Structures are given as C-alpha cells and as structure tokens.
Amino acid sequence: MLSDKLDGNIVQDYQEIGVSFIDALTGLVNYGFFHMTMEREISRCERYGVTFTLGLVGIDSFKNYNKKNGLLAGEQLLKNIARVIEKKIRQVDLAARYSGDTFAILFMESDPDEAVIAAERIRTAVLNLPEQTTVSIGLAGYARESANAESIFQKASEALLKSKSTGKNCVSLFQKPETSPSDQPARVLIVDDIEKNLKLLEAMLLPLKYEVIRATSGRDALCVLDTTDIDLVLLDIMMPEMDGFEVCRRIKNTPRTQMVPVILVTALDDLESKIKGIEAGADDFLTKPPNRPELIARTKSLVKMKRLNNSFTSIENVLFSLARAVEAKDRYTQGHTERVSSLSLALGKKMGLSSQDMTALSYGGVMHDIGKIGVPNHILNKPGHLDKNEWAVMQQHSDIGYRIGLPLEKNLGLALQVIRSHHEKMDGSGYPDGLTGENIPLAARIVGIVDIYDALTTDRPYRKAMAKEKATAILLEEADQGKLDKRIVQELIDLLSEDGPETLA
C-alpha cells in the first residue's frame, strides 16, 4: 500500500492546507510531496551516513505520441508507465509524477550503481508495453558536498538530458567531467571506399595532431557517428551502396549529429553536384586531390566552429537545468515552465510569428522564472499570499534572471527580453521597468499572459486550480482594464476553445 511508506508528518502538513498530495491520473504522489520527502531523506543521510539516489524517468517523444494517438491514449500511457515503475521499485522506494511526462524516483539507501540496475529494469519493462514506447532515465546520487534538493535535482536533470540527447531509451548517471572537451584532441572521421585515399587524407591531417577515425562505407560512417563524438567529417561522394550525398543528408537530419560539420571531398567539380551537396546540408567542399594547405585551413576552421557550438550548447543546457532547479525550489509549480513554453509556442504559431519570435517563446517560456533561484525558499513556498516586503523580494526575480542570462545575450536573443519583461503590463503597472504598450516585446507579452493562465489553472497552497472558463474571464477582465494585450488574450481563448489546454501541454 502507498500509505504504508509515506511520512505521516508530511501527510499531515498537506491535510492541514487541504491540498491533495496524490496525482489524480497516475496515483503516485505529486511533486510537492516528493520534494518534502527528499528533503527529509537528505537530513537523514547527513545524520546517519546513509545514501540514496534520485532518478528522473522521461517518456521519449511523448508529445508526438499524444499528437498521433490522442490525449486519452497519452493518459493511458502515463498510467501504464506509472504501474511499471511501481512494480519495479522496492517497497521502501518512492515514485512521483514529476511533471507532465516525467516521473521521479527516490531509491532509498541505494548508491548510484545499484540504482542503475533498478533503472535498467524499468527501462526494459517499458519496452514490453503495448504502446511500443521508450523512456530515458537520468540518475544522481546523494553527495555530502552538494547535499541539497536543488543540486541533486539539477544533476539528475542533466543526466536525463544526456540520455535523451544521446539516442534516448537509455540510462545515464550524472558524472562530474574530469576534463573539458576542449582539452581533448578533435576527432575527425574520414570516409572513403578507397584505401589509398584514406591514407592520403590521414597523412595530410597528421600535423594537426587530431584523432583520425576511418570508415570505408557510408553505413560504417553512420555507425561511428552513432557511438562516437565527432568534430568533423571528411566525406567522399562516389561510394557504392550509399553515396556521400545520402550520408550527409542522414547526418544533418539526425538531432545528435546535425551540428557536426561535413566537408564533401569529391572529384566532381560541376555546379549541379555542389548544389546537390548544399541541399544535403554540406558545410564545405574540397576537390580531389585536395590541396594540403587548403584542407588544413578548412579543417581547422570547421573544428573550431564545432567546438564553439559545443560550448554554446553546454551553456544553454546549464541554463535549462538551472530553470528546472528553480522548479525544484518551488514545490507548487511542477511542469510550469514546460507548459508555458509549449502553450506559448502554440499561440505564437497561431498568430503567425517569425522564427526569431518563436525561438524566443521556446527559450523564454522555459527560462522566464530562472531568476527565482535568487528568491528564498520561505517566500517561494509560503502557504498563503505574500506580504508587501515578501512581494518586493519576489519581484526581483525578473531582473535576477535577466542578469543571469546577460552574458549570453547574443545566444539568447529575444528570449532575454522575455525573461526580463514577462511581468510588464500594458498600462505601465508591471515590473521591473514599468514598460507600456508596444514597448513591451511581443514575445514577452505572450509568455506573460500564458504564465498568468497557467498559474490560475493549477493548484496553489492557498487555493485549488480554477476552471479554464474562470481563468480566461480573469484574463479578459485585465485586458479590459488595459493591463494585458487584448488581442493576445483573445487569440489564446480562441486557441483553447479549438484544442483544449491539455493537448497543448
């Protein structure tokens, strides 16, 4: 029985404020209860020297599954995976609904190696479900030097992100990197079906002291890329079975490898071949036999570009992990950032926004509350309305988030404006800058309105979630008062009436 392993004091705390601690769909405990249990477990570990491991289980491609099979099928999948997790963990362990399509597990008194075995049991069991789906799992063990819930959740989130970004359907354990990738020699994959051509390219690259990996066919090259981090591919076009154009196309259409630069090395010097290569996604061309100085210059340039892209991606991943760590601080906002990002994107698509604005909605939706990392827990988790002084502290989160992201202004673009300005009001009554009307960036206005809607339609410690109709009525009232952009509010209401909020989450 679930009740047999729940902390009675935490149950009593929830009963006193009249909020359910059980997720209605899956029957698991909710994120707030799980977070409080984890804090208790950290205290126990510090006192008695025991350990535990946190696991995050994410359903792979859940949005696509929902889109293809419908909301009811998606809900049934969530229930089935919840049952799998319950069956595969021990009686002493605790599982929760972490967010929309992600579950959390406390493996009590288990070190990470033991938790990996348990996680693999869950991953394998999911493969046998009739829905034919997969899960990715990230694990982080308790460590005395970083003994707080936020840091452990952040590490587990990074491990989950690693699982999803390296092919999905796998288990990853958080490990602190011993060396920076930039300190390691670059890996260059050379692909040609003729041995003497491989030897020539390898000899030309020797002065660069790169790690050179060979492949004699397109299929072999794709296998190498699937298992090894590659910084550059030198790819012959004229090969049997699968030519270089098709190999390049597959590299660029695979999320894990799409940022790997590809140089097509070919004896074909006609315009049609180059156009075909560009359409396949090639980054550069070299004519056989390659000129050595030209080969070295282009190779060095593209390897440097790949390393810079890696740095930007790593920094972005850290920011996304930090945004999720903020959710770990606020036990009442599970899944909030992902819902805001998803619904903002759907609204932006309906309104026909530019790709630049859509990127701002995606990044800004996830990171809009990142500044709450600087707000004390007793304010974030206060079971009631904030007083004047507490509200003043809370309002600082927009500026704090902006300053966190400012060093990446070129990378974040308009998303940085979303982070700073999503609480501005059309009449100038918002914060932190008191902007008015069109001075508030469009993406910030959209995220701000979706943020309010999501807050109104989810449970809070001092009230139950509102019905969609009541929440939209409040938005319309604020629009009539000149606080919100009325056009955006109406577009949101139209969108919700077309699809329902659940299908957009």
Short mmCIF file of C-alpha atoms in Angstrom, two decimals:
data_model
loop_
_atom_site.label_atom_id
_atom_site.label_comp_id
_atom_site.label_asym_id
_atom_site.label_seq_id
_atom_site.Cartn_x
_atom_site.Cartn_y
_atom_site.Cartn_z
CA MET A 1 0.00 0.00 0.00
CA LEU A 2 1.25 3.50 -0.87
CA SER A 3 0.15 4.86 2.50
CA ASP A 4 2.43 2.41 4.33
CA LYS A 5 5.61 4.15 3.16
CA LEU A 6 4.56 7.80 3.32
CA ASP A 7 5.87 10.11 6.02
CA GLY A 8 2.98 10.78 8.38
CA ASN A 9 4.16 14.29 9.24
CA ILE A 10 4.22 15.32 5.58
CA VAL A 11 0.79 13.79 5.04
CA GLN A 12 -0.50 15.83 7.98
CA ASP A 13 1.00 19.04 6.55
CA TYR A 14 -0.91 18.51 3.31
CA GLN A 15 -4.12 17.65 5.12
CA GLU A 16 -3.90 20.89 7.12
CA ILE A 17 -3.81 23.05 3.99
CA GLY A 18 -6.44 20.92 2.24
CA VAL A 19 -4.40 20.05 -0.86
CA SER A 20 -4.14 16.54 -2.28
CA PHE A 21 -0.67 15.03 -2.40
CA ILE A 22 -1.69 12.27 -4.84
CA ASP A 23 -1.56 12.78 -8.61
CA ALA A 24 -5.10 12.11 -9.81
CA LEU A 25 -4.07 10.48 -13.10
CA THR A 26 -1.26 8.11 -12.08
CA GLY A 27 -2.00 7.51 -8.40
CA LEU A 28 1.62 8.36 -7.49
CA VAL A 29 2.48 11.12 -5.03
CA ASN A 30 2.79 14.59 -6.54
CA TYR A 31 5.98 16.57 -6.89
CA GLY A 32 5.44 18.68 -3.78
CA PHE A 33 5.13 15.66 -1.51
CA PHE A 34 8.10 14.01 -3.20
CA HIS A 35 10.26 17.11 -2.72
CA MET A 36 9.44 17.30 1.00
CA THR A 37 10.25 13.59 1.38
CA MET A 38 13.56 14.12 -0.36
CA GLU A 39 14.48 16.98 1.99
CA ARG A 40 13.70 14.70 4.93
CA GLU A 41 15.87 11.98 3.37
CA ILE A 42 18.79 14.41 2.95
CA SER A 43 18.60 15.25 6.65
CA ARG A 44 18.58 11.53 7.48
CA CYS A 45 21.61 10.91 5.27
CA GLU A 46 23.56 13.71 6.93
CA ARG A 47 22.69 12.40 10.38
CA TYR A 48 23.20 8.65 9.89
CA GLY A 49 25.62 8.47 6.95
CA VAL A 50 23.27 6.53 4.67
CA THR A 51 22.79 7.35 1.00
CA PHE A 52 20.14 7.48 -1.73
CA THR A 53 19.86 8.06 -5.49
CA LEU A 54 17.39 10.27 -7.36
CA GLY A 55 16.06 9.06 -10.70
CA LEU A 56 14.15 11.05 -13.34
CA VAL A 57 12.25 8.97 -15.91
CA GLY A 58 11.20 10.82 -19.08
CA ILE A 59 8.92 9.39 -21.78
CA ASP A 60 10.63 9.69 -25.16
CA SER A 61 8.73 11.67 -27.84
CA PHE A 62 5.61 11.93 -25.65
CA LYS A 63 4.29 14.99 -27.47
CA ASN A 64 4.47 13.16 -30.78
CA TYR A 65 2.72 10.16 -29.21
CA ASN A 66 -0.09 12.40 -27.96
CA LYS A 67 -0.40 14.09 -31.33
CA LYS A 68 -0.54 10.77 -33.18
CA ASN A 69 -2.76 8.78 -30.80
CA GLY A 70 -4.78 11.40 -28.94
CA LEU A 71 -4.94 12.70 -25.38
CA LEU A 72 -6.73 9.68 -23.91
CA ALA A 73 -4.10 7.30 -25.25
CA GLY A 74 -1.40 9.56 -23.81
CA GLU A 75 -3.04 9.50 -20.39
CA GLN A 76 -3.29 5.71 -20.55
CA LEU A 77 0.42 5.53 -21.40
CA LEU A 78 1.23 7.65 -18.33
CA LYS A 79 -0.84 5.29 -16.16
CA ASN A 80 0.85 2.20 -17.61
CA ILE A 81 4.35 3.55 -17.09
CA ALA A 82 3.44 4.58 -13.54
CA ARG A 83 2.37 0.97 -12.88
CA VAL A 84 5.63 -0.33 -14.35
CA ILE A 85 7.63 1.92 -12.06
CA GLU A 86 5.61 0.86 -9.00
CA LYS A 87 6.21 -2.82 -9.80
CA LYS A 88 9.94 -2.44 -10.45
CA ILE A 89 10.92 -0.39 -7.38
CA ARG A 90 11.15 -1.73 -3.85
CA GLN A 91 8.62 -1.13 -1.08
CA VAL A 92 10.95 1.40 0.58
CA ASP A 93 11.42 3.46 -2.60
CA LEU A 94 9.10 6.32 -3.56
CA ALA A 95 7.87 7.33 -7.04
CA ALA A 96 6.14 10.58 -8.05
CA ARG A 97 4.72 12.36 -11.07
CA TYR A 98 7.48 14.95 -11.54
CA SER A 99 5.92 16.87 -14.44
CA GLY A 100 3.72 16.21 -17.45
CA ASP A 101 5.66 13.30 -18.97
CA THR A 102 8.40 12.79 -16.38
CA PHE A 103 8.47 10.69 -13.20
CA ALA A 104 10.81 10.94 -10.20
CA ILE A 105 12.04 8.06 -8.03
CA LEU A 106 13.82 8.05 -4.69
CA PHE A 107 15.93 4.89 -4.49
CA MET A 108 16.31 4.78 -0.70
CA GLU A 109 19.65 3.65 0.76
CA SER A 110 20.93 2.85 -2.73
CA ASP A 111 24.18 4.01 -4.27
CA PRO A 112 24.15 5.05 -7.95
CA ASP A 113 25.44 1.68 -9.21
CA GLU A 114 22.56 -0.12 -7.50
CA ALA A 115 20.10 2.44 -8.86
CA VAL A 116 21.38 1.92 -12.41
CA ILE A 117 20.39 -1.76 -12.18
CA ALA A 118 16.90 -0.84 -10.95
CA ALA A 119 16.55 1.84 -13.64
CA GLU A 120 17.50 -0.66 -16.34
CA ARG A 121 14.72 -2.94 -15.09
CA ILE A 122 12.24 -0.10 -15.54
CA ARG A 123 13.57 0.83 -18.98
CA THR A 124 13.39 -2.80 -20.19
CA ALA A 125 9.89 -3.33 -18.78
CA VAL A 126 8.57 -0.24 -20.61
CA LEU A 127 9.74 -1.78 -23.91
CA ASN A 128 7.23 -4.60 -23.33
CA LEU A 129 4.23 -2.27 -23.03
CA PRO A 130 1.69 -2.47 -25.87
CA GLU A 131 2.22 1.22 -26.68
CA GLN A 132 5.73 0.39 -28.01
CA THR A 133 7.34 3.44 -26.43
CA THR A 134 10.64 4.04 -24.67
CA VAL A 135 11.89 6.01 -21.69
CA SER A 136 15.16 7.79 -20.90
CA ILE A 137 16.40 7.85 -17.30
CA GLY A 138 18.81 10.17 -15.51
CA LEU A 139 20.32 9.34 -12.10
CA ALA A 140 22.17 11.38 -9.48
CA GLY A 141 23.44 10.08 -6.16
CA TYR A 142 23.41 11.90 -2.83
CA ALA A 143 26.74 13.62 -2.19
CA ARG A 144 27.60 15.30 1.07
CA GLU A 145 29.40 18.17 -0.67
CA SER A 146 26.22 19.12 -2.55
CA ALA A 147 23.59 17.96 -0.10
CA ASN A 148 20.53 19.95 -1.09
CA ALA A 149 17.48 19.03 -3.12
CA GLU A 150 18.05 21.66 -5.80
CA SER A 151 21.57 20.50 -6.68
CA ILE A 152 20.59 16.82 -6.77
CA PHE A 153 17.58 17.54 -8.99
CA GLN A 154 19.80 19.63 -11.26
CA LYS A 155 22.30 16.77 -11.61
CA ALA A 156 19.56 14.23 -12.32
CA SER A 157 18.07 16.62 -14.91
CA GLU A 158 21.45 16.92 -16.62
CA ALA A 159 21.78 13.12 -16.65
CA LEU A 160 18.27 12.79 -18.14
CA LEU A 161 19.14 15.38 -20.78
CA LYS A 162 22.24 13.35 -21.62
CA SER A 163 20.11 10.20 -22.04
CA LYS A 164 17.71 11.97 -24.39
CA SER A 165 20.43 13.70 -26.41
CA THR A 166 22.46 10.52 -26.99
CA GLY A 167 19.77 8.48 -28.68
CA LYS A 168 17.05 8.06 -25.99
CA ASN A 169 15.98 4.70 -24.50
CA CYS A 170 18.96 4.59 -22.16
CA VAL A 171 20.06 5.20 -18.57
CA SER A 172 22.66 7.88 -17.72
CA LEU A 173 24.35 8.54 -14.41
CA PHE A 174 25.49 12.07 -13.59
CA GLN A 175 29.26 12.25 -13.52
CA LYS A 176 31.34 15.34 -12.97
CA PRO A 177 33.53 15.77 -16.05
CA GLU A 178 37.21 15.26 -15.27
CA THR A 179 38.46 17.24 -18.25
CA SER A 180 36.97 19.84 -20.52
CA PRO A 181 36.11 18.58 -24.02
CA SER A 182 38.11 21.50 -25.41
CA ASP A 183 41.24 20.00 -23.80
CA GLN A 184 40.83 16.77 -25.77
CA PRO A 185 42.12 16.34 -29.34
CA ALA A 186 39.49 16.83 -32.03
CA ARG A 187 38.09 13.70 -33.67
CA VAL A 188 37.92 13.73 -37.46
CA LEU A 189 36.09 10.98 -39.34
CA ILE A 190 37.39 10.33 -42.87
CA VAL A 191 35.12 8.31 -45.15
CA ASP A 192 36.19 6.78 -48.48
CA ASP A 193 35.87 3.32 -50.02
CA ILE A 194 39.41 3.50 -51.47
CA GLU A 195 42.27 2.75 -49.06
CA LYS A 196 44.88 4.99 -50.73
CA ASN A 197 42.55 8.00 -50.42
CA LEU A 198 42.14 7.33 -46.70
CA LYS A 199 45.91 7.13 -46.26
CA LEU A 200 46.39 10.41 -48.16
CA LEU A 201 43.86 12.30 -46.01
CA GLU A 202 45.29 10.82 -42.82
CA ALA A 203 48.83 11.89 -43.78
CA MET A 204 47.67 15.42 -44.59
CA LEU A 205 45.93 15.75 -41.20
CA LEU A 206 48.92 14.40 -39.22
CA PRO A 207 50.40 17.86 -38.36
CA LEU A 208 47.14 18.86 -36.64
CA LYS A 209 47.51 16.01 -34.10
CA TYR A 210 43.81 15.17 -34.37
CA GLU A 211 42.39 11.76 -33.61
CA VAL A 212 41.55 10.37 -37.06
CA ILE A 213 38.92 7.65 -37.41
CA ARG A 214 38.42 5.76 -40.68
CA ALA A 215 35.29 4.41 -42.35
CA THR A 216 35.19 2.63 -45.72
CA SER A 217 31.45 2.94 -46.38
CA GLY A 218 28.54 5.25 -45.66
CA ARG A 219 26.91 2.76 -43.30
CA ASP A 220 30.15 2.32 -41.33
CA ALA A 221 30.42 6.11 -41.05
CA LEU A 222 26.89 6.40 -39.64
CA CYS A 223 27.65 3.65 -37.10
CA VAL A 224 30.74 5.57 -35.93
CA LEU A 225 28.73 8.79 -35.61
CA ASP A 226 26.05 6.96 -33.63
CA THR A 227 28.53 5.87 -30.95
CA THR A 228 31.34 8.45 -31.00
CA ASP A 229 31.51 12.24 -30.63
CA ILE A 230 32.96 13.51 -33.91
CA ASP A 231 34.12 17.08 -34.57
CA LEU A 232 34.33 16.91 -38.38
CA VAL A 233 33.55 14.50 -41.23
CA LEU A 234 35.60 14.43 -44.45
CA LEU A 235 33.25 12.55 -46.75
CA ASP A 236 33.77 11.09 -50.22
CA ILE A 237 30.79 11.36 -52.58
CA MET A 238 31.32 8.48 -55.03
CA MET A 239 30.82 5.37 -52.87
CA PRO A 240 28.87 2.14 -53.54
CA GLU A 241 25.57 1.33 -51.77
CA MET A 242 25.19 4.74 -50.11
CA ASP A 243 26.79 7.79 -51.70
CA GLY A 244 28.13 10.81 -49.82
CA PHE A 245 25.05 12.91 -50.52
CA GLU A 246 22.81 10.41 -48.70
CA VAL A 247 25.28 10.00 -45.81
CA CYS A 248 25.45 13.79 -45.40
CA ARG A 249 21.65 14.05 -45.53
CA ARG A 250 21.30 11.46 -42.75
CA ILE A 251 23.93 13.18 -40.61
CA LYS A 252 22.15 16.52 -40.88
CA ASN A 253 18.68 15.02 -40.28
CA THR A 254 19.71 13.28 -37.04
CA PRO A 255 19.43 15.52 -33.93
CA ARG A 256 22.52 14.02 -32.30
CA THR A 257 24.78 14.68 -35.30
CA GLN A 258 23.17 17.60 -37.14
CA MET A 259 25.74 20.08 -35.76
CA VAL A 260 28.74 18.01 -36.95
CA PRO A 261 30.40 19.84 -39.89
CA VAL A 262 30.69 17.84 -43.13
CA ILE A 263 33.20 18.53 -45.92
CA LEU A 264 32.41 16.73 -49.16
CA VAL A 265 35.61 15.57 -50.85
CA THR A 266 34.93 14.81 -54.49
CA ALA A 267 36.29 14.61 -58.00
CA LEU A 268 33.01 16.11 -59.17
CA ASP A 269 33.58 19.81 -59.73
CA ASP A 270 30.37 20.66 -61.56
CA LEU A 271 27.78 23.14 -60.29
CA GLU A 272 24.99 20.55 -60.14
CA SER A 273 26.95 18.36 -57.69
CA LYS A 274 27.68 21.31 -55.43
CA ILE A 275 24.01 22.31 -55.39
CA LYS A 276 23.09 18.72 -54.52
CA GLY A 277 25.67 18.80 -51.72
CA ILE A 278 24.32 22.08 -50.35
CA GLU A 279 20.80 20.63 -50.39
CA ALA A 280 22.11 17.62 -48.41
CA GLY A 281 23.48 20.03 -45.77
CA ALA A 282 27.21 20.01 -46.55
CA ASP A 283 29.25 22.72 -44.83
CA ASP A 284 32.11 22.88 -47.36
CA PHE A 285 33.65 21.20 -50.44
CA LEU A 286 37.14 20.05 -51.43
CA THR A 287 38.14 18.82 -54.87
CA LYS A 288 40.24 15.64 -55.24
CA PRO A 289 43.14 15.52 -54.88
CA PRO A 290 42.88 18.06 -52.03
CA ASN A 291 45.38 20.88 -51.69
CA ARG A 292 47.11 20.35 -48.33
CA PRO A 293 47.12 23.98 -47.05
CA GLU A 294 43.50 24.37 -48.12
CA LEU A 295 42.49 21.10 -46.40
CA ILE A 296 44.23 22.09 -43.16
CA ALA A 297 42.77 25.61 -43.15
CA ARG A 298 39.19 24.46 -43.74
CA THR A 299 39.50 21.59 -41.28
CA LYS A 300 40.82 23.85 -38.52
CA SER A 301 38.10 26.42 -39.17
CA LEU A 302 35.23 23.93 -39.03
CA VAL A 303 36.61 22.11 -35.97
CA LYS A 304 36.84 25.45 -34.18
CA MET A 305 33.24 26.22 -35.16
CA LYS A 306 32.10 22.82 -33.84
CA ARG A 307 33.87 23.42 -30.51
CA LEU A 308 32.21 26.85 -30.19
CA ASN A 309 28.81 25.30 -30.93
CA ASN A 310 29.51 22.69 -28.25
CA SER A 311 30.27 25.45 -25.76
CA PHE A 312 27.09 27.34 -26.58
CA THR A 313 25.01 24.14 -26.35
CA SER A 314 26.58 23.24 -23.00
CA ILE A 315 25.85 26.70 -21.61
CA GLU A 316 22.26 26.54 -22.85
CA ASN A 317 21.86 23.10 -21.23
CA VAL A 318 23.16 24.52 -17.96
CA LEU A 319 20.58 27.32 -18.15
CA PHE A 320 17.79 24.83 -18.86
CA SER A 321 18.98 22.70 -15.94
CA LEU A 322 19.06 25.82 -13.77
CA ALA A 323 15.48 26.61 -14.81
CA ARG A 324 14.43 23.12 -13.74
CA ALA A 325 16.32 23.57 -10.49
CA VAL A 326 14.13 26.61 -9.84
CA GLU A 327 11.09 24.37 -10.16
CA ALA A 328 12.72 22.08 -7.63
CA LYS A 329 12.74 25.01 -5.18
CA ASP A 330 9.03 25.74 -5.69
CA ARG A 331 7.09 22.60 -4.93
CA TYR A 332 3.83 24.04 -6.27
CA THR A 333 4.92 24.69 -9.87
CA GLN A 334 5.77 21.23 -11.22
CA GLY A 335 5.95 21.29 -15.00
CA HIS A 336 5.06 25.00 -15.13
CA THR A 337 7.92 26.13 -17.37
CA GLU A 338 7.37 23.37 -19.92
CA ARG A 339 3.63 24.10 -20.06
CA VAL A 340 4.26 27.83 -20.50
CA SER A 341 6.79 27.19 -23.26
CA SER A 342 4.54 24.70 -25.07
CA LEU A 343 1.38 26.81 -24.92
CA SER A 344 3.28 29.98 -25.86
CA LEU A 345 4.68 28.22 -28.93
CA ALA A 346 1.20 27.03 -29.95
CA LEU A 347 -0.12 30.57 -29.53
CA GLY A 348 2.80 32.06 -31.47
CA LYS A 349 2.22 29.60 -34.31
CA LYS A 350 -1.47 30.54 -34.43
CA MET A 351 -0.53 34.22 -34.59
CA GLY A 352 1.98 33.61 -37.40
CA LEU A 353 5.07 34.84 -35.54
CA SER A 354 8.53 34.89 -37.11
CA SER A 355 11.05 32.12 -36.43
CA GLN A 356 13.01 34.58 -34.26
CA ASP A 357 9.98 35.23 -32.06
CA MET A 358 9.17 31.51 -31.92
CA THR A 359 12.67 30.76 -30.64
CA ALA A 360 12.20 33.49 -28.01
CA LEU A 361 8.93 31.86 -26.93
CA SER A 362 10.58 28.43 -26.69
CA TYR A 363 13.64 29.56 -24.70
CA GLY A 364 11.89 32.34 -22.80
CA GLY A 365 9.00 30.08 -21.83
CA VAL A 366 11.35 27.60 -20.19
CA MET A 367 13.66 30.20 -18.60
CA HIS A 368 11.24 33.04 -17.73
CA ASP A 369 11.39 32.28 -13.99
CA ILE A 370 15.08 31.39 -13.82
CA GLY A 371 15.67 34.40 -11.54
CA LYS A 372 13.66 32.70 -8.78
CA ILE A 373 16.88 30.85 -8.00
CA GLY A 374 17.67 34.01 -6.01
CA VAL A 375 14.36 34.07 -4.08
CA PRO A 376 14.44 32.49 -0.59
CA ASN A 377 12.56 29.19 -0.20
CA HIS A 378 10.34 30.51 2.61
CA ILE A 379 8.92 33.09 0.18
CA LEU A 380 8.57 30.73 -2.79
CA ASN A 381 6.82 28.08 -0.72
CA LYS A 382 4.78 30.29 1.60
CA PRO A 383 1.32 28.68 2.05
CA GLY A 384 -0.57 31.93 1.54
CA HIS A 385 -0.36 35.39 0.00
CA LEU A 386 2.89 37.35 0.27
CA ASP A 387 3.12 40.49 2.39
CA LYS A 388 4.48 43.77 0.98
CA ASN A 389 8.13 43.08 1.78
CA GLU A 390 7.98 39.49 0.53
CA TRP A 391 6.34 40.64 -2.70
CA ALA A 392 9.13 43.17 -3.23
CA VAL A 393 11.67 40.35 -2.96
CA MET A 394 9.66 38.16 -5.35
CA GLN A 395 9.53 40.95 -7.95
CA GLN A 396 13.32 40.96 -8.13
CA HIS A 397 13.33 37.61 -9.95
CA SER A 398 12.84 39.22 -13.38
CA ASP A 399 15.96 41.35 -13.01
CA ILE A 400 17.94 38.50 -11.42
CA GLY A 401 17.05 36.21 -14.34
CA TYR A 402 18.00 38.90 -16.83
CA ARG A 403 21.42 39.34 -15.22
CA ILE A 404 21.97 35.54 -15.21
CA GLY A 405 21.33 35.42 -18.95
CA LEU A 406 23.01 38.70 -19.93
CA PRO A 407 26.47 37.19 -20.66
CA LEU A 408 24.70 35.06 -23.31
CA GLU A 409 22.76 37.94 -24.86
CA LYS A 410 23.91 37.11 -28.40
CA ASN A 411 22.91 33.48 -27.95
CA LEU A 412 19.58 34.03 -26.16
CA GLY A 413 18.45 36.92 -28.34
CA LEU A 414 14.83 37.97 -27.74
CA ALA A 415 14.45 35.28 -25.05
CA LEU A 416 16.44 37.54 -22.73
CA GLN A 417 13.74 40.21 -23.14
CA VAL A 418 11.11 37.60 -22.24
CA ILE A 419 12.96 36.79 -19.02
CA ARG A 420 13.10 40.46 -18.03
CA SER A 421 9.73 41.75 -19.26
CA HIS A 422 7.15 38.96 -18.92
CA HIS A 423 5.60 40.72 -15.87
CA GLU A 424 5.25 44.11 -17.57
CA LYS A 425 1.67 45.46 -18.09
CA MET A 426 0.27 47.45 -20.99
CA ASP A 427 -0.69 50.33 -18.66
CA GLY A 428 2.80 50.56 -17.11
CA SER A 429 1.84 48.95 -13.78
CA GLY A 430 4.10 45.94 -14.24
CA TYR A 431 7.73 45.33 -13.30
CA PRO A 432 10.71 45.67 -13.35
CA ASP A 433 10.79 48.64 -15.79
CA GLY A 434 7.18 49.86 -15.93
CA LEU A 435 7.06 49.48 -19.73
CA THR A 436 3.85 50.35 -21.58
CA GLY A 437 2.03 49.12 -24.69
CA GLU A 438 4.16 48.22 -27.70
CA ASN A 439 7.32 48.96 -25.72
CA ILE A 440 6.83 45.53 -24.17
CA PRO A 441 8.31 42.95 -26.60
CA LEU A 442 5.64 40.82 -28.26
CA ALA A 443 7.17 37.53 -27.10
CA ALA A 444 7.24 38.84 -23.51
CA ARG A 445 3.55 39.82 -23.73
CA ILE A 446 2.63 36.33 -24.96
CA VAL A 447 4.65 34.48 -22.31
CA GLY A 448 3.31 36.84 -19.62
CA ILE A 449 -0.31 36.08 -20.50
CA VAL A 450 0.29 32.32 -20.77
CA ASP A 451 2.16 32.47 -17.45
CA ILE A 452 -0.89 34.01 -15.76
CA TYR A 453 -3.22 31.46 -17.35
CA ASP A 454 -1.11 28.51 -16.19
CA ALA A 455 -0.85 29.94 -12.66
CA LEU A 456 -4.65 30.31 -12.48
CA THR A 457 -5.37 26.80 -13.75
CA THR A 458 -3.01 24.91 -11.43
CA ASP A 459 -3.20 24.23 -7.70
CA ARG A 460 -1.60 26.63 -5.26
CA PRO A 461 -1.16 26.16 -1.49
CA TYR A 462 -3.86 28.75 -0.79
CA ARG A 463 -6.40 27.72 -3.47
CA LYS A 464 -7.44 25.00 -5.88
CA ALA A 465 -6.91 25.29 -9.64
CA MET A 466 -9.51 27.39 -11.44
CA ALA A 467 -11.61 26.14 -14.33
CA LYS A 468 -10.50 27.25 -17.78
CA GLU A 469 -13.57 29.46 -18.16
CA LYS A 470 -12.95 31.34 -14.93
CA ALA A 471 -9.25 31.83 -15.73
CA THR A 472 -9.96 33.22 -19.20
CA ALA A 473 -12.62 35.51 -17.74
CA ILE A 474 -9.97 36.99 -15.43
CA LEU A 475 -7.63 37.49 -18.41
CA LEU A 476 -10.37 39.30 -20.32
CA GLU A 477 -11.12 41.50 -17.32
CA GLU A 478 -7.45 42.51 -17.05
CA ALA A 479 -7.39 43.17 -20.79
CA ASP A 480 -10.46 45.42 -20.47
CA GLN A 481 -8.64 47.29 -17.67
CA GLY A 482 -5.76 47.96 -20.05
CA LYS A 483 -3.27 45.68 -18.26
CA LEU A 484 -2.98 42.86 -20.83
CA ASP A 485 -2.82 42.86 -24.63
CA LYS A 486 -6.44 42.17 -25.58
CA ARG A 487 -5.57 40.75 -29.00
CA ILE A 488 -3.25 38.13 -27.48
CA VAL A 489 -5.79 37.24 -24.79
CA GLN A 490 -8.47 36.68 -27.43
CA GLU A 491 -6.09 34.61 -29.56
CA LEU A 492 -5.35 32.45 -26.51
CA ILE A 493 -9.05 31.97 -25.75
CA ASP A 494 -9.69 31.00 -29.38
CA LEU A 495 -6.82 28.53 -29.27
CA LEU A 496 -8.03 26.95 -26.03
CA SER A 497 -11.55 26.61 -27.38
CA GLU A 498 -10.21 24.89 -30.51
CA ASP A 499 -7.92 22.33 -28.92
CA GLY A 500 -8.29 22.37 -25.15
CA PRO A 501 -5.35 23.25 -22.88
CA GLU A 502 -4.36 19.64 -22.24
CA THR A 503 -3.48 18.92 -25.84
CA LEU A 504 -1.03 21.80 -25.83
CA ALA A 505 0.88 20.83 -22.73
#
